[in-house]
Coordinates of C-alpha atoms in Angstrom, one line a residue:
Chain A
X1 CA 91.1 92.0 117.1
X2 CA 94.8 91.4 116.3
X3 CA 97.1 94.3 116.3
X4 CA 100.3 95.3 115.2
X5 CA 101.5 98.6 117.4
X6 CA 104.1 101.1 115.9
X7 CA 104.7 103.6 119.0
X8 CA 104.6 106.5 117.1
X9 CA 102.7 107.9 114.1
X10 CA 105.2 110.7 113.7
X11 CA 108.6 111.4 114.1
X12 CA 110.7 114.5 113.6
X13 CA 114.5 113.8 114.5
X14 CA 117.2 115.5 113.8
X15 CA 120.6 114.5 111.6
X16 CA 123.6 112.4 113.9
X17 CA 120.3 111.2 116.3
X18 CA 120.0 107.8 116.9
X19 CA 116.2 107.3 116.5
X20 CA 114.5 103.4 117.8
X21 CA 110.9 102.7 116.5
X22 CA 109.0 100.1 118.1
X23 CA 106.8 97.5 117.0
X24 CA 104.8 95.4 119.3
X25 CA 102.1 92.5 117.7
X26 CA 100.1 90.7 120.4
X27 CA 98.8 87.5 118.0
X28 CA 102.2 85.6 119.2
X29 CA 103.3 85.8 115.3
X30 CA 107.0 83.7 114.8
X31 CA 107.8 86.6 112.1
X32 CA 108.5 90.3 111.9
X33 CA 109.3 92.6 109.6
X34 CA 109.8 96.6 109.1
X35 CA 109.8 97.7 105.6
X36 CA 110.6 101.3 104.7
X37 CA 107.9 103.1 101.8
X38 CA 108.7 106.0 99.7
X39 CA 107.0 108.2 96.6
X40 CA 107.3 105.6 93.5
X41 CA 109.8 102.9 95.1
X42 CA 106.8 100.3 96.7
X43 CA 108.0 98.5 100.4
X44 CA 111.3 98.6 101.0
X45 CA 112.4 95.4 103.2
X46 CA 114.9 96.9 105.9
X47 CA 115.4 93.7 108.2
X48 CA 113.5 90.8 109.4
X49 CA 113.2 88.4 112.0
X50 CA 112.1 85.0 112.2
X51 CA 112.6 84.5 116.1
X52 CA 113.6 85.6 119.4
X53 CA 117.4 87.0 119.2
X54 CA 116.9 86.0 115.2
X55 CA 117.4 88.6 112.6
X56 CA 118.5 89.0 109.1
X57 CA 119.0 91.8 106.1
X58 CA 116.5 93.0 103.4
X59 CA 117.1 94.6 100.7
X60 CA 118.5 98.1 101.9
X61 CA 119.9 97.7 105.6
X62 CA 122.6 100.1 105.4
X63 CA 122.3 102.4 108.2
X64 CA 119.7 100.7 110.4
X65 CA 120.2 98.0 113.0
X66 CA 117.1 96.0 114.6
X67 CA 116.7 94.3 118.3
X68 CA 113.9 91.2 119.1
X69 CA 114.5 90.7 122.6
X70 CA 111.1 89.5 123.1
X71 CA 108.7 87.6 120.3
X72 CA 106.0 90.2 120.3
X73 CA 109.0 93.0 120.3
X74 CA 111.1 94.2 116.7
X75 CA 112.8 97.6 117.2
X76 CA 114.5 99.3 114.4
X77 CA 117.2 101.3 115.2
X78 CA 118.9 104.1 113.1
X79 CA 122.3 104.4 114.7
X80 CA 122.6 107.7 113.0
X81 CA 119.7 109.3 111.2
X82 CA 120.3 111.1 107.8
X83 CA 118.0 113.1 105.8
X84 CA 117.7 110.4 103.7
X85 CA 115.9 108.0 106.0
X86 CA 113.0 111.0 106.0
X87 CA 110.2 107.8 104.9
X88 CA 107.3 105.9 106.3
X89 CA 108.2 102.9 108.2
X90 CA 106.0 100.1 108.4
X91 CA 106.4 96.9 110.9
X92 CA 104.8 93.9 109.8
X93 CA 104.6 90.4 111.3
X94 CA 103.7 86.9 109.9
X95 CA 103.3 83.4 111.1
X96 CA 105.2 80.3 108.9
X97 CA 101.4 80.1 107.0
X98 CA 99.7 80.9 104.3
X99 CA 98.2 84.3 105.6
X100 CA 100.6 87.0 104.6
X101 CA 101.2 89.9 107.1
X102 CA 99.5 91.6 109.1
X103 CA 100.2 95.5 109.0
X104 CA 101.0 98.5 112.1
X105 CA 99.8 101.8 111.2
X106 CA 103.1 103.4 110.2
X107 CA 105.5 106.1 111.7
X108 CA 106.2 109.2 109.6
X109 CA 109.6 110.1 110.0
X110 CA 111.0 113.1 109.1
X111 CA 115.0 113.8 109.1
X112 CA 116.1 117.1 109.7
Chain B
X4 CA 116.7 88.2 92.8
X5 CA 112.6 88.3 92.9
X6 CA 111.1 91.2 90.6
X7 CA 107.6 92.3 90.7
X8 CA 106.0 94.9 88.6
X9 CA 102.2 96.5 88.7
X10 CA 100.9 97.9 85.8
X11 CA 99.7 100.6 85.6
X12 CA 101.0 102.5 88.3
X13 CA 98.6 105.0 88.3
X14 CA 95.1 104.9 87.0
X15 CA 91.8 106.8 86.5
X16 CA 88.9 105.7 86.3
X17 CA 84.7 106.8 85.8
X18 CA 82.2 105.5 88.6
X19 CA 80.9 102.5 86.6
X20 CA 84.0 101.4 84.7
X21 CA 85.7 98.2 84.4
X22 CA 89.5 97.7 84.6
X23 CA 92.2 95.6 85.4
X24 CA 95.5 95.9 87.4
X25 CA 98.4 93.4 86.5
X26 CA 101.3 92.1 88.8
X27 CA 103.8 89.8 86.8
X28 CA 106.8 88.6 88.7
X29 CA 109.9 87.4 87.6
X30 CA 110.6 83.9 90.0
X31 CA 108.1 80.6 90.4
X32 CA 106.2 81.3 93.6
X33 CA 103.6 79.5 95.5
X34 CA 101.8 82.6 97.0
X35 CA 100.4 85.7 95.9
X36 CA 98.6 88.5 97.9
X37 CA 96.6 91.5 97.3
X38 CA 96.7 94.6 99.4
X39 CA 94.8 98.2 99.8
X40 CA 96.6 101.5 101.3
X41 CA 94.1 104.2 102.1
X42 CA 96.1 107.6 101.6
X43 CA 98.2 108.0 105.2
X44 CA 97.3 104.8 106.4
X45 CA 98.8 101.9 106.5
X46 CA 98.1 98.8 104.3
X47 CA 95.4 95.6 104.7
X48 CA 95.1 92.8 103.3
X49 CA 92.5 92.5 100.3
X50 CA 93.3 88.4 99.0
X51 CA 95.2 85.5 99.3
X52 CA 95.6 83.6 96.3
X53 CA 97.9 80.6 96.9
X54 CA 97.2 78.1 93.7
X55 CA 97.6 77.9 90.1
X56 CA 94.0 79.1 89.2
X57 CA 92.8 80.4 91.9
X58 CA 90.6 83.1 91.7
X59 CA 88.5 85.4 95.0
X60 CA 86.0 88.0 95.1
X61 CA 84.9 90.3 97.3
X62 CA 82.5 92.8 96.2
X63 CA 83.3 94.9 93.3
X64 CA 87.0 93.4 93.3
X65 CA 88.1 90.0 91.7
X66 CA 91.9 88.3 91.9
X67 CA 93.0 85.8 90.1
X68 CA 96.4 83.8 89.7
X69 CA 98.2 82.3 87.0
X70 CA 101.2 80.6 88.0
X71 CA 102.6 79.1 84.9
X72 CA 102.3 83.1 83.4
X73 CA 103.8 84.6 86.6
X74 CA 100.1 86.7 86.5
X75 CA 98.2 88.2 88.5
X76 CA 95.3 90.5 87.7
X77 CA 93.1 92.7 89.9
X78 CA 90.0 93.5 88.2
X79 CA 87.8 95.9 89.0
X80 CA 83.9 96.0 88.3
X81 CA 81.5 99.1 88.1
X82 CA 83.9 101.1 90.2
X83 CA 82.8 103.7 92.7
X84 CA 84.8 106.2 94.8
X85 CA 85.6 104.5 98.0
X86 CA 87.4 102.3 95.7
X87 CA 90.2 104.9 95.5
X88 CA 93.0 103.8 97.0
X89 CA 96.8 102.6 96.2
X90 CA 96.8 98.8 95.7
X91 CA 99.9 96.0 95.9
X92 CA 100.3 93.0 94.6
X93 CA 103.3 91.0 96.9
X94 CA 105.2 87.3 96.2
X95 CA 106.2 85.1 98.7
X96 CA 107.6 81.8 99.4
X97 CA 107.4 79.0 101.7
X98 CA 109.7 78.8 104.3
X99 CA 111.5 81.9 103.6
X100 CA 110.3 83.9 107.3
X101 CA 107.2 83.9 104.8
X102 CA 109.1 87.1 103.5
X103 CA 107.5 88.9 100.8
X104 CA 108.6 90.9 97.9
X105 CA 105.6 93.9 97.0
X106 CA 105.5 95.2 93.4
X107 CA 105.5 99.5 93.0
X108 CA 101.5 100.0 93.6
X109 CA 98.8 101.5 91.3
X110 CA 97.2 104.4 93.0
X111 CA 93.3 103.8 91.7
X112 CA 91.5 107.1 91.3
X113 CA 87.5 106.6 90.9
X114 CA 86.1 110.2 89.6
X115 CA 82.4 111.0 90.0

């Protein structure tokens, strides 16, 4: 069965931390994704990646950063968490067909 | 920029009901899909509709797409509870990193 592997389910950091969550798919997808998800906004796209060393902005990538060193690797890092990045975060990855994403199981992150 | 709305974004329902979600988006695209979020888990996919026309079913769920309206509808037949759920409706494109844009959710409550 093909996974998508978030490291952590929940989180609890505290302001000024930097905070990395990981996301590891092991179908050998070209694409991955981390979206953020809050109360009445929908998916949030944070940053994507489209290959190895490859990355590029969403919608809202103020205050995050992201690493692919490796195709079955996407870290998103928050160089300096705020209360305001208390969300779910959800990696995602995709091959360049028809298929859509398939989905990790979140991390809860809370902010303090 | 791509806009996609869900309406309603929050609706309950009787066990045996009928009723339909809508997803219209703002930008010609050449794929739709369909997605279910259980409460504190993470989201799968429910359809892939990729065609002017197209239409899938699985079980008590229907999808259909209408590309020339910018529509698609989610319909729902004789609904029970483990139908309750959040569902999205998200746009993509070809050859964009297959990035998609999701619309707000409806959270679908069944009631006894």
């Amino acid at each position: 069965d093909v996974k998508v592997t978030q490291s952590s389910r929940y989180l609890v950091k505290r302001t000024g931390e930097k905070v990395f969550l990981e996301c590891v798919q092991d179908m050998d997808h070209e694409n991955m994704f981390w979206y953020r998800q809050d109360p009445g906004l929908g998916l949030r796209l944070i940053y994507f990646s489209y290959d190895v060393k490859m990355k590029e902005k969403g919608d809202i990538p103020e205050g995050y950063s992201v690493s692919r060193e490796k195709k079955e690797r996407f870290s998103l890092i928050l160089e300096s968490a705020s209360t305001n990045q208390t969300s779910m975060y959800l990696c995602a990855s995709s091959n360049f067909d028809s298929y859509g994403y398939t989905f990790g199981s979140g991390t809860r992150l809370t902010v303090v | 920029e791509l806009k996609v709305e869900q309406n309603p974004l929050f609706l309950s329902m009787q066990e045996g009901k009928n009723y339909t979600i809508y997803c219209n988006y703002s930008t010609t695209s050449d794929r739709l899909y369909w997605y279910r979020q259980d409460p504190g888990k993470s989201l799968e996919s429910l359809f892939v509709l990729l065609s002017n026309g197209a239409v899938k079913q699985e079980g008590r769920l229907m999808a259909s797409l209408d590309t020339k309206a910018r529509l698609s509808t989610l319909h729902i037949t004789a609904a029970v509870h483990d139908l309750s759920a959040t569902y999205f409706c998200a746009v993509g494109f070809t050859g964009t990193a297959s990035k998609l844009t999701f619309g707000t959710g409806t959270r679908l409550q069944v009631t006894l």
